[in-house]
CSV table of C-alpha atoms in Angstrom, one decimal:
chain,number,residue,atom,x,y,z
D,3,MET,CA,0.0,0.1,-0.1
D,4,ASN,CA,1.2,3.6,-0.7
D,5,ARG,CA,1.5,5.6,2.3
D,6,LEU,CA,0.8,9.2,2.8
D,7,ILE,CA,3.7,11.4,2.9
D,8,ASP,CA,4.3,14.7,4.8
D,9,LEU,CA,5.1,17.3,2.0
D,10,GLU,CA,7.3,19.0,4.4
D,11,THR,CA,9.9,16.5,3.6
D,12,TYR,CA,10.2,18.0,0.1
D,13,SER,CA,12.6,21.0,0.1
D,14,GLY,CA,11.5,24.4,-1.1
D,15,LEU,CA,7.6,23.9,-0.9
D,16,LYS,CA,5.8,26.6,0.9
D,17,PHE,CA,2.5,26.0,3.0
D,18,ASP,CA,-0.5,28.2,3.7
D,19,ILE,CA,-2.8,25.6,5.5
D,20,ARG,CA,-5.8,27.7,6.2
D,21,TYR,CA,-8.0,24.8,7.3
D,22,ALA,CA,-5.6,24.6,10.4
D,23,ARG,CA,-6.8,28.2,11.2
D,24,THR,CA,-10.0,30.1,10.9
D,25,ASP,CA,-9.3,32.2,7.9
D,26,ASN,CA,-11.1,29.8,5.8
D,27,PHE,CA,-14.5,29.6,3.9
D,28,LEU,CA,-16.0,28.1,6.9
D,29,GLY,CA,-14.5,30.5,9.4
D,30,GLU,CA,-13.4,27.8,11.8
D,31,GLN,CA,-10.5,25.6,12.4
D,32,VAL,CA,-11.1,22.1,10.8
D,33,TYR,CA,-7.5,20.6,11.0
D,34,ALA,CA,-5.8,20.2,14.3
D,35,LEU,CA,-2.4,20.3,12.6
D,36,ALA,CA,-1.1,22.5,9.8
D,37,LYS,CA,0.0,19.6,7.5
D,38,ALA,CA,-0.3,18.5,4.0
D,39,PHE,CA,0.1,14.8,3.0
D,40,LEU,CA,-0.3,13.0,-0.4
D,41,LEU,CA,0.3,9.5,-1.4
D,42,LYS,CA,4.0,9.0,-2.2
D,43,HIS,CA,3.8,8.7,-5.9
D,44,VAL,CA,1.5,11.8,-6.1
D,45,ALA,CA,3.9,13.9,-3.9
D,46,ASP,CA,6.8,12.7,-6.2
D,47,ASP,CA,5.0,14.0,-9.2
D,48,LEU,CA,4.0,17.2,-7.4
D,49,TYR,CA,7.6,17.9,-6.7
D,50,LYS,CA,8.3,17.5,-10.4
D,51,VAL,CA,5.9,20.4,-11.0
D,52,HIS,CA,7.9,22.4,-8.3
D,53,GLU,CA,11.1,21.8,-10.0
D,54,ALA,CA,9.6,22.7,-13.5
D,55,LEU,CA,8.3,26.0,-12.2
D,56,ARG,CA,11.8,27.0,-10.8
D,57,VAL,CA,13.0,27.9,-14.2
D,58,HIS,CA,10.1,30.4,-14.4
D,59,GLY,CA,11.0,31.7,-10.9
D,60,PHE,CA,8.3,30.2,-8.9
D,61,GLY,CA,7.7,27.5,-6.3
D,62,LEU,CA,4.6,25.7,-5.1
D,63,LEU,CA,2.6,27.2,-2.4
D,64,ILE,CA,0.3,24.3,-0.6
D,65,PHE,CA,-3.1,25.0,0.7
D,66,ASP,CA,-4.3,21.4,1.1
D,67,GLY,CA,-3.7,17.8,0.3
D,68,TYR,CA,-5.0,14.7,1.9
D,69,ARG,CA,-8.3,15.6,3.8
D,70,PRO,CA,-9.9,13.0,6.1
D,71,TRP,CA,-13.3,12.0,4.9
D,72,SER,CA,-14.9,13.4,8.1
D,73,VAL,CA,-13.7,16.9,7.1
D,74,THR,CA,-15.4,16.5,3.6
D,75,LYS,CA,-18.6,15.5,5.4
D,76,HIS,CA,-18.1,18.5,7.8
D,77,PHE,CA,-17.8,20.8,4.9
D,78,TRP,CA,-20.8,19.6,3.0
D,79,ASP,CA,-23.2,19.6,6.3
D,80,ASN,CA,-22.1,23.3,7.1
D,81,SER,CA,-22.3,24.8,3.5
D,82,SER,CA,-24.8,26.5,1.5
D,83,ASP,CA,-26.3,25.1,-1.7
D,84,HIS,CA,-24.2,27.7,-3.6
D,85,ASP,CA,-20.9,26.6,-1.9
D,86,ARG,CA,-21.6,23.1,-2.3
D,87,GLN,CA,-21.1,23.3,-6.2
D,88,PHE,CA,-17.4,23.7,-5.1
D,89,LEU,CA,-17.2,20.8,-2.7
D,90,ALA,CA,-17.1,17.1,-3.0
D,91,ASP,CA,-20.2,15.1,-2.1
D,92,PRO,CA,-19.2,13.0,0.8
D,93,GLU,CA,-21.4,10.2,-0.4
D,94,LYS,CA,-19.0,9.8,-3.3
D,95,GLY,CA,-15.7,10.8,-1.3
D,96,SER,CA,-13.3,13.0,-3.0
D,97,SER,CA,-9.7,12.8,-4.5
D,98,HIS,CA,-8.5,14.6,-1.3
D,99,ASN,CA,-9.9,11.7,0.7
D,100,ARG,CA,-7.7,9.4,-1.5
D,101,GLY,CA,-4.4,11.4,-0.9
D,102,CYS,CA,-4.6,12.2,-4.7
D,103,ALA,CA,-5.7,15.9,-4.8
D,104,VAL,CA,-3.8,19.0,-4.0
D,105,ASP,CA,-5.0,22.6,-3.7
D,106,LEU,CA,-2.2,25.0,-4.3
D,107,SER,CA,-0.7,28.1,-6.0
D,108,MET,CA,2.6,29.6,-6.6
D,109,TYR,CA,5.2,31.9,-4.8
D,110,SER,CA,7.9,33.9,-6.2
D,111,LEU,CA,11.5,32.4,-5.6
D,112,SER,CA,12.9,36.0,-5.4
D,113,THR,CA,10.5,37.5,-3.0
D,114,GLY,CA,8.9,34.4,-1.1
D,115,GLU,CA,5.5,36.1,-1.6
D,116,ALA,CA,2.4,34.3,-3.0
D,117,VAL,CA,1.5,35.0,-6.7
D,118,THR,CA,-1.6,37.0,-7.0
D,119,MET,CA,-4.1,34.9,-9.1
D,120,PRO,CA,-7.6,36.0,-10.5
D,121,SER,CA,-9.2,35.0,-7.2
D,122,ASP,CA,-8.1,33.9,-3.7
D,123,PHE,CA,-8.1,30.1,-2.7
D,124,ASP,CA,-11.5,28.9,-1.8
D,125,GLU,CA,-13.2,32.2,-3.2
D,126,MET,CA,-16.4,30.5,-4.3
D,127,ASN,CA,-17.6,32.4,-7.3
D,128,GLU,CA,-16.8,32.6,-11.2
D,129,LYS,CA,-13.4,34.3,-10.4
D,130,SER,CA,-12.1,30.9,-9.2
D,131,TYR,CA,-12.8,29.0,-12.6
D,132,PRO,CA,-9.7,28.2,-14.7
D,133,ASP,CA,-11.1,29.9,-17.7
D,134,TYR,CA,-12.2,33.1,-16.0
D,135,PRO,CA,-11.3,36.1,-18.5
D,136,GLY,CA,-11.2,38.8,-15.7
D,137,GLY,CA,-8.3,39.7,-13.5
D,138,THR,CA,-5.1,41.2,-14.8
D,139,GLU,CA,-3.0,39.8,-17.7
D,140,ASP,CA,-0.3,38.7,-15.2
D,141,GLN,CA,-2.8,36.9,-12.9
D,142,ARG,CA,-4.3,35.0,-15.8
D,143,ARG,CA,-0.7,34.2,-17.2
D,144,TYR,CA,0.3,32.9,-13.7
D,145,ARG,CA,-2.8,30.8,-13.4
D,146,ASP,CA,-2.2,29.3,-16.9
D,147,LEU,CA,1.4,28.6,-16.3
D,148,LEU,CA,0.2,26.6,-13.2
D,149,GLN,CA,-2.5,24.8,-15.0
D,150,GLU,CA,-0.1,23.9,-18.0
D,151,THR,CA,2.8,22.7,-15.5
D,152,MET,CA,0.4,20.6,-13.4
D,153,LYS,CA,-1.2,19.0,-16.6
D,154,ALA,CA,2.3,18.2,-17.9
D,155,HIS,CA,3.2,16.1,-14.8
D,156,GLY,CA,0.0,13.9,-14.5
D,157,PHE,CA,-2.4,16.2,-12.8
D,158,LYS,CA,-5.8,17.4,-14.0
D,159,GLY,CA,-7.7,20.5,-13.0
D,160,ILE,CA,-11.4,20.8,-12.5
D,161,LYS,CA,-13.9,23.2,-14.0
D,162,ASN,CA,-14.4,25.7,-11.1
D,163,GLU,CA,-11.3,25.9,-9.1
D,164,TRP,CA,-8.1,27.0,-10.5
D,165,TRP,CA,-6.2,25.7,-7.4
D,166,HIS,CA,-7.4,22.2,-7.4
D,167,PHE,CA,-5.7,19.3,-9.2
D,168,ASN,CA,-6.4,15.6,-9.1
D,169,HIS,CA,-3.6,13.1,-9.9
D,170,HIS,CA,-4.2,10.9,-13.0
D,171,THR,CA,-4.4,7.9,-10.4
D,172,HIS,CA,-7.0,9.3,-8.2
D,173,GLN,CA,-9.7,6.7,-9.2
D,174,ASN,CA,-7.4,3.8,-8.3
D,175,TRP,CA,-7.3,4.6,-4.6
D,176,PRO,CA,-9.9,4.2,-1.8
D,177,VAL,CA,-11.3,6.8,0.4
D,178,MET,CA,-9.3,7.2,3.7
D,179,TYR,CA,-10.6,8.1,7.1
D,180,LEU,CA,-7.3,8.7,9.0
D,181,THR,CA,-6.9,11.7,11.0
D,182,PHE,CA,-3.6,13.7,10.5
D,183,GLU,CA,-2.4,12.4,13.9
D,184,GLU,CA,-3.0,8.8,12.7
D,185,VAL,CA,-1.0,9.6,9.5
D,186,LEU,CA,1.9,10.8,11.5
D,187,ASN,CA,1.8,7.7,13.7
D,188,GLN,CA,2.2,5.5,10.7
D,189,GLU,CA,5.5,7.2,9.5
């Protein structure tokens, strides 16, 4: 079985784990730890994206990876019908629950600052669509660079979140229910 790997073991990645704080779409802390995990083969492919972006002067900024099923259910149960169009139905489970999805952006290697995209992470409106025509030319160019580089390394985006990517193997893995503490105890 492929194990969940702590993304902090990959050098150069930056983290903004908002679900471990209250500055997220629910306004409450849902993760006990500010951690991001992925299955090992997914994490390895993600790091190839990070390395590919270096030549453009960027690194990856991680918002979320593996998500316990209980959190997916909590999101669904505490969200409006409008927001649910941006969420996975817990009846089906999500790629996050399989350790095969990542929410991310980029940061500038020269400044260390997050790149400004056409929307913020988890902004649940049309600005979050990967084909949203608004925002500045630079914001669209950064978003498109991220999309293209992720696709070139085995990830596929979704129609309504520029920051969300599923690894091409996501359907091959079961939904997992492990808490972050349980994941860390496996290592």
